[in-house]
Short mmCIF file of C-alpha atoms in Angstrom, two decimals:
data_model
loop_
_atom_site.label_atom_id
_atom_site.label_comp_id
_atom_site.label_asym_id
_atom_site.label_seq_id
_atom_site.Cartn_x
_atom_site.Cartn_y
_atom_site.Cartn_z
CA UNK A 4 62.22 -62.24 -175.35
CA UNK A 5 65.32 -60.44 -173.52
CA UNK A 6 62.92 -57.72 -173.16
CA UNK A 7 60.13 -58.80 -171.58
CA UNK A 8 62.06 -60.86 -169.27
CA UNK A 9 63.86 -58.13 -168.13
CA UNK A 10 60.46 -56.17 -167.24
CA UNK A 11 58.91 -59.57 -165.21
CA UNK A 12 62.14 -59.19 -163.02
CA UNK A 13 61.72 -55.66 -162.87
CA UNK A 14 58.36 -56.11 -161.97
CA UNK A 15 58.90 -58.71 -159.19
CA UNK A 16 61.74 -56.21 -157.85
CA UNK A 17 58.95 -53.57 -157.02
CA UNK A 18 56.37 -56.15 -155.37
CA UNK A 19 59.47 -57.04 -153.00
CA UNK A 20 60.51 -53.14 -152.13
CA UNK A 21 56.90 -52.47 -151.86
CA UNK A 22 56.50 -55.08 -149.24
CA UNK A 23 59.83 -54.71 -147.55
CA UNK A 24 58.37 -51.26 -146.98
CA UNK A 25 55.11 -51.81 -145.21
CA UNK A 26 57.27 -54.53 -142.89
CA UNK A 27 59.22 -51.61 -141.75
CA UNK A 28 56.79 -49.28 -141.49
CA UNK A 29 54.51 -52.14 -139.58
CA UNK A 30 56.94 -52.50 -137.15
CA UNK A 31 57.87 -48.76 -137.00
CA UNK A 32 53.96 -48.60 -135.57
CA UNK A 33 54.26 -51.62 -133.49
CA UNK A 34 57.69 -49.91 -131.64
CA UNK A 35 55.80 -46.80 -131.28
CA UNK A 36 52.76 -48.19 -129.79
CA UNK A 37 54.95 -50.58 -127.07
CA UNK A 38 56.72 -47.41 -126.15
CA UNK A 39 53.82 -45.31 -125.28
CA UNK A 40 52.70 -48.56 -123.53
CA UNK A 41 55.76 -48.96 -121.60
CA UNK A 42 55.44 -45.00 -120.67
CA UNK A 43 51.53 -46.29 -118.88
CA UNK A 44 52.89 -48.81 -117.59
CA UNK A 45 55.75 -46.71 -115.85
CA UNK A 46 52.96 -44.14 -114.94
CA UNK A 47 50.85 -46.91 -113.01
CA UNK A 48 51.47 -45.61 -108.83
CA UNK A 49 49.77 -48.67 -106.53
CA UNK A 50 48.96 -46.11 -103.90
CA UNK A 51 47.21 -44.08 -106.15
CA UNK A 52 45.19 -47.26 -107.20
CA UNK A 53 44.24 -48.22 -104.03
CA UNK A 54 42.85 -44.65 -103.32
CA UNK A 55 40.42 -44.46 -106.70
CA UNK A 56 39.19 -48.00 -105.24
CA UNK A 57 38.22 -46.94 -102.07
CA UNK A 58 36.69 -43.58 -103.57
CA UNK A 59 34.65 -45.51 -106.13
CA UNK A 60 33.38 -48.47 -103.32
CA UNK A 61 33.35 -46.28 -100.35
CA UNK A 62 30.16 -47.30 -98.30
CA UNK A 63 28.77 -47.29 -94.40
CA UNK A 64 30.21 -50.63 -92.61
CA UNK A 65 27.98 -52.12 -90.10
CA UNK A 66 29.06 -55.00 -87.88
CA UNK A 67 27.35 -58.10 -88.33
CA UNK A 68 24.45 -59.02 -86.71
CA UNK A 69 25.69 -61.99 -83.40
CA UNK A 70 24.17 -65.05 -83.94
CA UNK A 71 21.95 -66.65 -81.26
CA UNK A 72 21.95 -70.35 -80.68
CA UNK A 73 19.09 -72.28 -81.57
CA UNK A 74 18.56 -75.40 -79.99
CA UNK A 75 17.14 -77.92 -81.62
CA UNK A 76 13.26 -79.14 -81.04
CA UNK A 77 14.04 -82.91 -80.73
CA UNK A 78 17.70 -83.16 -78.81
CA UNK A 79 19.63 -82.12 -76.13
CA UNK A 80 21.73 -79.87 -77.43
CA UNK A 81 21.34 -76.59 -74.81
CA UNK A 82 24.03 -74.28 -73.49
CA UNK A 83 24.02 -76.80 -70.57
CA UNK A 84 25.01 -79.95 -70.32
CA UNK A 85 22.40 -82.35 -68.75
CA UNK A 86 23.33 -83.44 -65.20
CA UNK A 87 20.78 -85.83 -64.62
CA UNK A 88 21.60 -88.84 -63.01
CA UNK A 89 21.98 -91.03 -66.50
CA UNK A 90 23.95 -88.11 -67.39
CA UNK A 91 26.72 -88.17 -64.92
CA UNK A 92 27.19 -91.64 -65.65
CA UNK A 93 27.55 -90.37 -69.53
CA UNK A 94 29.35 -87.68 -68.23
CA UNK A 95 31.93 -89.71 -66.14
CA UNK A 96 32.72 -91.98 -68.20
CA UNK A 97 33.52 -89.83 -70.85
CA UNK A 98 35.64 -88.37 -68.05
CA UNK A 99 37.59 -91.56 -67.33
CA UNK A 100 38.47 -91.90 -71.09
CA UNK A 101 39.46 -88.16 -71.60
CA UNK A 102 41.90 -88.52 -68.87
CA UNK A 103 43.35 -91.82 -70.39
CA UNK A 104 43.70 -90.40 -73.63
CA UNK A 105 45.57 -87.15 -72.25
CA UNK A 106 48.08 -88.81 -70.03
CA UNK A 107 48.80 -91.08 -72.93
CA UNK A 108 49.19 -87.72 -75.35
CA UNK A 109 51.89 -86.26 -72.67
CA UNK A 110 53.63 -89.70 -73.21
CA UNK A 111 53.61 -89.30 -76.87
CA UNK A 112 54.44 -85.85 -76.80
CA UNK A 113 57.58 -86.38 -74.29
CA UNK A 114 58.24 -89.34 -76.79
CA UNK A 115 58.38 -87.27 -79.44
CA UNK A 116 60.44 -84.71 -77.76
CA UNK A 117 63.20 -86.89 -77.24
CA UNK A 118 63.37 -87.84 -80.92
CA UNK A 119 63.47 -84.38 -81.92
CA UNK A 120 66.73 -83.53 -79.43
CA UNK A 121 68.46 -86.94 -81.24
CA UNK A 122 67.44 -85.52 -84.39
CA UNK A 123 69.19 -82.07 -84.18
CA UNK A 124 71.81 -84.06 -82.38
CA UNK A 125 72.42 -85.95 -85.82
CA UNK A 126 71.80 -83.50 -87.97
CA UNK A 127 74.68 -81.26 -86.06
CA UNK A 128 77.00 -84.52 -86.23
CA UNK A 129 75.78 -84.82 -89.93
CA UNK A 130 76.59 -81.25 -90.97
CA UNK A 131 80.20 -81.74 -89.47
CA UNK A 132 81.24 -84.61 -91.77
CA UNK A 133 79.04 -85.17 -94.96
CA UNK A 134 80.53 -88.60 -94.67
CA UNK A 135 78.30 -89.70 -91.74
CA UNK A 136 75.06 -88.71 -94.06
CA UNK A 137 72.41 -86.51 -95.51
CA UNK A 138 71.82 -83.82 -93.32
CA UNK A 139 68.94 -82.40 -95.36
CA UNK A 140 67.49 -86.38 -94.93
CA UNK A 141 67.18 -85.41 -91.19
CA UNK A 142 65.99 -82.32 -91.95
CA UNK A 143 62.83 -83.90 -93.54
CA UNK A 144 62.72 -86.25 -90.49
CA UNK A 145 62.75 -83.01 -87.88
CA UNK A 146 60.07 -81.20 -90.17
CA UNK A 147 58.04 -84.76 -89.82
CA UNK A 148 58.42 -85.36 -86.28
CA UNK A 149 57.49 -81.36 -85.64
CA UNK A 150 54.33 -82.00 -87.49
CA UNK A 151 53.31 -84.95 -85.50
CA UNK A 152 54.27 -83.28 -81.84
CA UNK A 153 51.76 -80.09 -83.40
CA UNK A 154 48.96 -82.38 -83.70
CA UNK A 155 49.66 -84.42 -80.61
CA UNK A 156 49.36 -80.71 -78.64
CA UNK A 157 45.93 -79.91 -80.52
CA UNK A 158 44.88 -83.31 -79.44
CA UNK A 159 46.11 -82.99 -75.86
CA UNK A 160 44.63 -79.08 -75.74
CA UNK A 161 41.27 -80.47 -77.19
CA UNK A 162 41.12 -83.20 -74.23
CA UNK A 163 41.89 -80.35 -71.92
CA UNK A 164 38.96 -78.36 -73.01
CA UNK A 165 36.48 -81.19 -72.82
CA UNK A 166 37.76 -82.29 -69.44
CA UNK A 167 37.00 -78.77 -67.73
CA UNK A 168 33.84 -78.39 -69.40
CA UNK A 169 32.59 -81.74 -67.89
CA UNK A 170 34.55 -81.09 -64.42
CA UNK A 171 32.26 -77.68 -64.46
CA UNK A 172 29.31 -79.30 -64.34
CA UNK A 173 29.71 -82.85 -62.33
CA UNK A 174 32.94 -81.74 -60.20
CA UNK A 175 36.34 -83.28 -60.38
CA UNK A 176 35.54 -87.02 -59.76
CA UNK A 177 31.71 -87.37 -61.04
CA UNK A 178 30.60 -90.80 -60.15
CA UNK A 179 32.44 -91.94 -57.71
CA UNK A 180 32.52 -95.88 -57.59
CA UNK A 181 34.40 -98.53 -59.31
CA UNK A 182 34.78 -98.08 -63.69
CA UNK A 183 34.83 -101.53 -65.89
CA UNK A 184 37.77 -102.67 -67.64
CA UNK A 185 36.01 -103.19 -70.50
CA UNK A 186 37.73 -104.75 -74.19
CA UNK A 187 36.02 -105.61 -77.08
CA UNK A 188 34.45 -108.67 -77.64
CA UNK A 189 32.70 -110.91 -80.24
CA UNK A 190 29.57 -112.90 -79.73
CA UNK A 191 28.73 -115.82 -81.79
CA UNK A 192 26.13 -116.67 -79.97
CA UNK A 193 22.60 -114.42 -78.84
CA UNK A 194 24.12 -112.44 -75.30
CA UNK A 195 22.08 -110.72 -73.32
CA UNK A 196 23.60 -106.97 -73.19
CA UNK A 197 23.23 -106.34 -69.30
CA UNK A 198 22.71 -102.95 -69.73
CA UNK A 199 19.80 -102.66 -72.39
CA UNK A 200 18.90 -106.13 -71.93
CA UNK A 201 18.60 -106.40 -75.29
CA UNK A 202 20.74 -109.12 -77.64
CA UNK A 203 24.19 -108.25 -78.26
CA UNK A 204 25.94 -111.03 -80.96
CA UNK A 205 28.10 -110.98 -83.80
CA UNK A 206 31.78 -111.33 -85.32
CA UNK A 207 32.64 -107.90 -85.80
CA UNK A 208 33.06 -107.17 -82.03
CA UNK A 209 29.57 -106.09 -81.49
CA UNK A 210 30.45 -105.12 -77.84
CA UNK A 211 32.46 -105.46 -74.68
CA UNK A 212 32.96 -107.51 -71.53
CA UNK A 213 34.72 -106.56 -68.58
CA UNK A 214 37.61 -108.21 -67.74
CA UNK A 215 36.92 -108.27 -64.14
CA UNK A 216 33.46 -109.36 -63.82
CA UNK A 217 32.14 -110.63 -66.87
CA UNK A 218 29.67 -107.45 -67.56
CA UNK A 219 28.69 -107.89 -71.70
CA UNK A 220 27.08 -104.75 -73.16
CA UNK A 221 26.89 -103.27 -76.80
CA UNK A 222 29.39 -100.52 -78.38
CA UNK A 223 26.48 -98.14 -78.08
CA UNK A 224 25.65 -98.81 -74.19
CA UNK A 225 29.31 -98.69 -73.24
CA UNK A 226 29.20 -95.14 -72.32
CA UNK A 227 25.96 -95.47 -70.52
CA UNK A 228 26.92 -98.52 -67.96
CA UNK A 229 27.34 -97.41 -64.67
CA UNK A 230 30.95 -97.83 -62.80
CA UNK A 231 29.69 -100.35 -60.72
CA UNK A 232 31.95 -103.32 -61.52
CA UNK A 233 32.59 -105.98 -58.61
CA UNK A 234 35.49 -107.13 -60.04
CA UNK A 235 34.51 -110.73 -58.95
CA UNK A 236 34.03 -112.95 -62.18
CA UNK A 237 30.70 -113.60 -62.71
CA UNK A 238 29.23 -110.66 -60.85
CA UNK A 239 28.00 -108.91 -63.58
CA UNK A 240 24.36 -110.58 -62.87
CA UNK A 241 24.07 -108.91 -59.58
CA UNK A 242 24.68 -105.79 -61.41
CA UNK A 243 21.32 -106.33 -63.95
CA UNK A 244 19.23 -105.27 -61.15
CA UNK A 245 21.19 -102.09 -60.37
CA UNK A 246 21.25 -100.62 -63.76
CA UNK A 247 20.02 -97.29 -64.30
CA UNK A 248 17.06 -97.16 -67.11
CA UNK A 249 18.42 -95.93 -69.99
CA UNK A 250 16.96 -92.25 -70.77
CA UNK A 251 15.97 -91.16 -74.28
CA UNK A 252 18.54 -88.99 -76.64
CA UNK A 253 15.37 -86.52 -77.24
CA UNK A 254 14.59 -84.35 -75.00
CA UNK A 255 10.49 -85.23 -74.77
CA UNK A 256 8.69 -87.93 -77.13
CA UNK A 257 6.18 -85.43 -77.32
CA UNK A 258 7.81 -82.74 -79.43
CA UNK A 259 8.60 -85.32 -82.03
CA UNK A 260 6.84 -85.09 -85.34
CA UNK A 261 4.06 -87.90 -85.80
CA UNK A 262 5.86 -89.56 -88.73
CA UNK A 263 9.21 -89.75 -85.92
CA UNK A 264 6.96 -91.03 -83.43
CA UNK A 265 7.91 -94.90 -81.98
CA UNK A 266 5.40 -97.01 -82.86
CA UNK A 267 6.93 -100.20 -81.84
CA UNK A 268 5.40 -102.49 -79.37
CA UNK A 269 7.44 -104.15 -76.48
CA UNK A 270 6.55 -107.43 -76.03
CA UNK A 271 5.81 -106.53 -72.09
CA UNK A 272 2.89 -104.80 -73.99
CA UNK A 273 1.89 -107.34 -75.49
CA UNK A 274 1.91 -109.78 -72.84
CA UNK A 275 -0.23 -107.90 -70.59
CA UNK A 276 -2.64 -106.75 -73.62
CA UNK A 277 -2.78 -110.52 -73.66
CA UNK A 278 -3.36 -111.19 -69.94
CA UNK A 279 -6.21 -108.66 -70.35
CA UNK A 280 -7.99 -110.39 -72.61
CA UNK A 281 -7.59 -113.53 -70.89
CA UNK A 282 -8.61 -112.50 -67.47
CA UNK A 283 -11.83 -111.03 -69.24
CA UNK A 284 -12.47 -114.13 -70.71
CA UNK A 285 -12.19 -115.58 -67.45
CA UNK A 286 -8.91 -116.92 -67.56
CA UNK A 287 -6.61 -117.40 -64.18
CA UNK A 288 -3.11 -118.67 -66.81
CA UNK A 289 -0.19 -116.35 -67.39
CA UNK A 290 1.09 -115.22 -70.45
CA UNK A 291 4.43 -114.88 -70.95
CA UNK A 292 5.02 -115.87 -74.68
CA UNK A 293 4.14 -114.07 -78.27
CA UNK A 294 3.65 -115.79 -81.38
CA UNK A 295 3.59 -113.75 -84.73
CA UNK A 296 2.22 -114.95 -88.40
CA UNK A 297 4.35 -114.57 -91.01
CA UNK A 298 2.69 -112.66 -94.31
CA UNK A 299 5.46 -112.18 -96.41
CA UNK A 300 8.68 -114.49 -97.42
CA UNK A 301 12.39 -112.61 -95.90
CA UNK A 302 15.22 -114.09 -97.67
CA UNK A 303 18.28 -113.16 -94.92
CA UNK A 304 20.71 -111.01 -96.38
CA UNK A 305 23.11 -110.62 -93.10
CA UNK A 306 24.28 -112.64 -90.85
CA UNK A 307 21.75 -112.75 -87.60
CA UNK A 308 18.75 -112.35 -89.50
CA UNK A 309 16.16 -115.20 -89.91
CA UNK A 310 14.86 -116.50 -93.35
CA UNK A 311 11.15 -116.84 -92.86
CA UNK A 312 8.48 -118.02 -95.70
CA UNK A 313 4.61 -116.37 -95.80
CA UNK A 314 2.44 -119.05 -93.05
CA UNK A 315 5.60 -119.28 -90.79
CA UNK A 316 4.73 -118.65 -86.90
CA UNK A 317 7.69 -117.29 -85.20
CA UNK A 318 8.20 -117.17 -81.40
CA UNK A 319 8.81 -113.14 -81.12
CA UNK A 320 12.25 -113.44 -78.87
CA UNK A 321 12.39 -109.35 -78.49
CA UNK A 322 10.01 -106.67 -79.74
CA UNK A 323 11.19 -104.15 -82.50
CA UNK A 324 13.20 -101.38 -80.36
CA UNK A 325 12.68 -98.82 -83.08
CA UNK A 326 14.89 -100.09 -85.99
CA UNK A 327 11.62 -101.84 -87.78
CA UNK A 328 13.37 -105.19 -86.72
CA UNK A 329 12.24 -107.79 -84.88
CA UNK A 330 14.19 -110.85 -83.20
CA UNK A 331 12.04 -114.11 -84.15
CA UNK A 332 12.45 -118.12 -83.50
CA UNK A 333 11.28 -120.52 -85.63
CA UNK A 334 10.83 -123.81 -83.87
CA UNK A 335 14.16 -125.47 -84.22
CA UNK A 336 16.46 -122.73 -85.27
CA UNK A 337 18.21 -120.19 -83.80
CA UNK A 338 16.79 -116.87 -83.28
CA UNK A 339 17.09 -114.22 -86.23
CA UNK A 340 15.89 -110.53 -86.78
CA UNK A 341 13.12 -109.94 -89.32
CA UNK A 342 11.15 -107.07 -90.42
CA UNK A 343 8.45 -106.21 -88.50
CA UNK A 344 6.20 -105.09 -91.12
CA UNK A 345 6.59 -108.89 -92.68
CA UNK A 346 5.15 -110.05 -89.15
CA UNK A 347 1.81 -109.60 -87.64
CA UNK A 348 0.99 -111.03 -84.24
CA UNK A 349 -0.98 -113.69 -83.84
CA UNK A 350 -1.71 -115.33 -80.81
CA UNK A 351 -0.21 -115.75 -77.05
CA UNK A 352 0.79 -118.73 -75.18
CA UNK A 353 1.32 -119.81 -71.81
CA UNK A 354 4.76 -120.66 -69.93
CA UNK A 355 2.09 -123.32 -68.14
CA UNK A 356 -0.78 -124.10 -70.13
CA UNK A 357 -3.03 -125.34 -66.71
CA UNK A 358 -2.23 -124.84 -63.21
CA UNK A 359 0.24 -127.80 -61.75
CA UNK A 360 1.07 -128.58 -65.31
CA UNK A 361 4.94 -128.64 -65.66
CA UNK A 362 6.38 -127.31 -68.95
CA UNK A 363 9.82 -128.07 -70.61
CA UNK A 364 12.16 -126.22 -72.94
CA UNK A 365 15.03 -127.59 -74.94
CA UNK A 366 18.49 -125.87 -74.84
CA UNK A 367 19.28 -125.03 -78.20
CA UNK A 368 22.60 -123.37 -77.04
CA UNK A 369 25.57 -124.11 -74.68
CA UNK A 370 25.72 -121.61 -71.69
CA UNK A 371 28.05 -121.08 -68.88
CA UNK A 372 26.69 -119.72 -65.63
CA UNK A 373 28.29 -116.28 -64.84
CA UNK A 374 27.40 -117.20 -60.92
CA UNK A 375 25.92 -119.18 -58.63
CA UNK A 376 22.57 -117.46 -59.60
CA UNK A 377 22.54 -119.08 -63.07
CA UNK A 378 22.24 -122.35 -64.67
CA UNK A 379 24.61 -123.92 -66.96
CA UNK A 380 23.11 -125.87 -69.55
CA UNK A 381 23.89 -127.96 -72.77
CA UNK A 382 22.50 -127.90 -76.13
CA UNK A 383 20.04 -130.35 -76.21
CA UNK A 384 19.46 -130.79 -72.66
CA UNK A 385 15.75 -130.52 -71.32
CA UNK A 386 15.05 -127.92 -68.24
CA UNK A 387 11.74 -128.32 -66.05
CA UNK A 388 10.64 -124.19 -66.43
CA UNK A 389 9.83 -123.52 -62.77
CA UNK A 390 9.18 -119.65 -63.41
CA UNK A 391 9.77 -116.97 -66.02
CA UNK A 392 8.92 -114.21 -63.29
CA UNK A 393 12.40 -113.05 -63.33
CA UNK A 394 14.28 -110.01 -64.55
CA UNK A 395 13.36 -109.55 -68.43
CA UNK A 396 15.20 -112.06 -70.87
CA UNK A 397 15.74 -114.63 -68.17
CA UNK A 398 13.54 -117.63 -67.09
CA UNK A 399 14.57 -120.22 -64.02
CA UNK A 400 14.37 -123.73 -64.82
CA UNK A 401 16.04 -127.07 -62.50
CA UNK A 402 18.15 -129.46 -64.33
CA UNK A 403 20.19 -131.88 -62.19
CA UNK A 404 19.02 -130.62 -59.13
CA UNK A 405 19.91 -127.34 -59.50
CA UNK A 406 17.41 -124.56 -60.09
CA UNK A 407 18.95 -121.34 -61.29
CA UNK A 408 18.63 -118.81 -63.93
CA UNK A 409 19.19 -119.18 -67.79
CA UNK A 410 18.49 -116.67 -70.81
CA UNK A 411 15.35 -117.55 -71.88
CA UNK A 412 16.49 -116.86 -75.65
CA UNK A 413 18.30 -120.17 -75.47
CA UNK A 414 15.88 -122.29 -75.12
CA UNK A 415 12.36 -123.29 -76.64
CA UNK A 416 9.16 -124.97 -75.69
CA UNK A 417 8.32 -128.41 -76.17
#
């Protein structure tokens, strides 16, 4: 038993050398291999790298080719600015605001300025007693308030650039005449925007009024309104008459594609496609209102829409503009905007249904005359309509004596 215990140790013994062995001579190879390794790697010379690259991708270079502008079909969107007389009234009011916005960037900037000199000012006072403070806390503020004078230049150069381009192609003062002093109001009741003439109402300041004479106009027509204030409370109605027509955004209705193509129909339109008919049928009356069958039920999902159910007839208020929407009245409610595709039109009706005849309407709003040209009236209050031959939106009615003008979309027929 002594023997053959003797031999399994023996044994074991020889399995260990043996192992031991190809360990060392494992990592005899491994050495050998790093070090020739290490010699590459010490061989490696970046220059002459660079020069097998550019032998091996060496090819003819060819500048690229300049690309031409391309204006677009359906815009304006030229080399050249338009200088049109809607333009320049674009153009200079842009103007006005550029120039507000960089004198108020050089006030920043000079602002900002000052803080910086009190900030190395601290910092130095800082870095003389650690006791005082954190100089490396001003630091941060110095690298902060560098940042924010950077970006007030880019603003203040970006201002600059727009300015000259829009001084090189109306002059220095554009349109010369009196600007609006316009801030941004909220209309909770239908408003007449006296640029577009189209309703302006809302709580999420849906547009402006001047502070100076009253002038009410969307976000989107702000730019557009001609510097023509009076700055005489209620002169803004003298103004409606004076208002430059609104030009289209595309350059020609005729190089739109079909499918682009405005198909909406102002109710102007249809009042005289009315008349027409009318005065072939023999008929001396006026037409000045359009009534519209509902064919499918509108739930309202937004504020200043209408809820309307399949039978309804709607007074149409204003035609659809190009938004598919259309501002209706049913009898007794306010007016609302509904799809024009739920809509068809109907039939007309007559401000004055015979000649002689005199026709009321019902205020279904309060309104406060802007002038002496317009009528104040009270919900609920009945005007005699003496004529709706005025400018569009407006109808002029008596009540108390006093004949003036009132918007016509606060009222209804009885």
């Amino acid at each position: 038993m002594q023997a053959l215990d003797e031999s399994r140790i023996g044994g074991l013994k020889e399995i260990w050398e043996g192992y031991i062995n190809l360990e060392s001579k494992l990592t005899a190879d491994a050495q050998a291999h790093l070090g020739s390794t290490l010699n590459a790697v010490h061989a490696i010379d970046s220059s002459v790298d660079s020069a097998v690259f550019v032998r091996s991708n060496r090819a003819p270079w060819s500048a690229p080719v300049d690309q031409a502008f391309e204006s677009s079909p359906t815009f304006n969107d030229t080399e050249e600015l338009v200088v049109d007389d809607n333009a320049r009234v674009f153009l200079s009011n842009k103007l006005m605001k550029l120039r507000r916005k960089e004198a108020q960037s050089t006030v920043d900037i000079n602002s900002r300025l000052k803080d910086m000199e009190g900030l190395y000012n601290l910092k130095e006072a800082y870095s003389g007693n650690n006791s005082l403070g954190d100089p490396e806390e001003v630091n941060e503020n110095i690298l902060e308030t560098a940042r924010s004078i950077t970006l007030l230049q880019t603003m203040g150069a970006l201002y600059e650039s727009e300015i000259n381009t829009i001084v090189r192609a109306i002059g220095e003062t554009g349109v010369q005449n009196q600007p609006h002093d316009f801030k941004a109001a909220s209309f909770t009741i239908p408003t007449s925007c006296d640029y577009c003439q189209s309703t302006i109402w809302g709580i999420a300041k849906q547009g402006f009024t001047c502070r100076d004479c009253g002038y009410n106009c969307h976000s989107k027509c702000e730019m557009k309104v001609p510097p023509n204030c009076s700055n005489v409370k209620g002169g803004a109605k003298a103004q409606r008459t004076s208002v430059i027509i609104p030009s289209s955004t595309f350059s020609t209705i005729a190089s739109l594609p079909a499918e682009l193509t405005p198909v909406a129909t102002p109710i102007s339109e249809l009042s005289n496609r009315a008349s027409t008919v009318l005065h072939e049928s023999g008929s001396n009356n006026s037409v000045d209102v359009v009534q519209a069958h509902v064919i499918y039920d509108y739930d309202a999902t937004n504020p200043g829409e209408l809820s309307v159910k399949a039978g309804n007839v709607v007074t149409v208020v204003e035609g659809d503009d190009g938004s598919g929407w259309v501002m209706c009245r049913l009898k007794g409610s306010a007016p609302g905007l509904v799809p024009g595709s739920y809509i068809e039109i109907e039939q007309f009706y007559e401000a004055r249904s015979e000649a002689g005849a005199v026709q009321k309407v019902r205020a279904l709003y309060d309104y406060d005359a802007q002038s002496d040209l317009e009528l104040t009236i009270r919900q609920g209050e009945v005007i005699v309509l003496t004529s709706t031959d005025c400018s569009e939106g407006w109808w002029e009615g008596t009540l108390r004596g006093v004949t003036a003008q009132f918007p016509a979309s606060y009222v209804e027929a009885l």
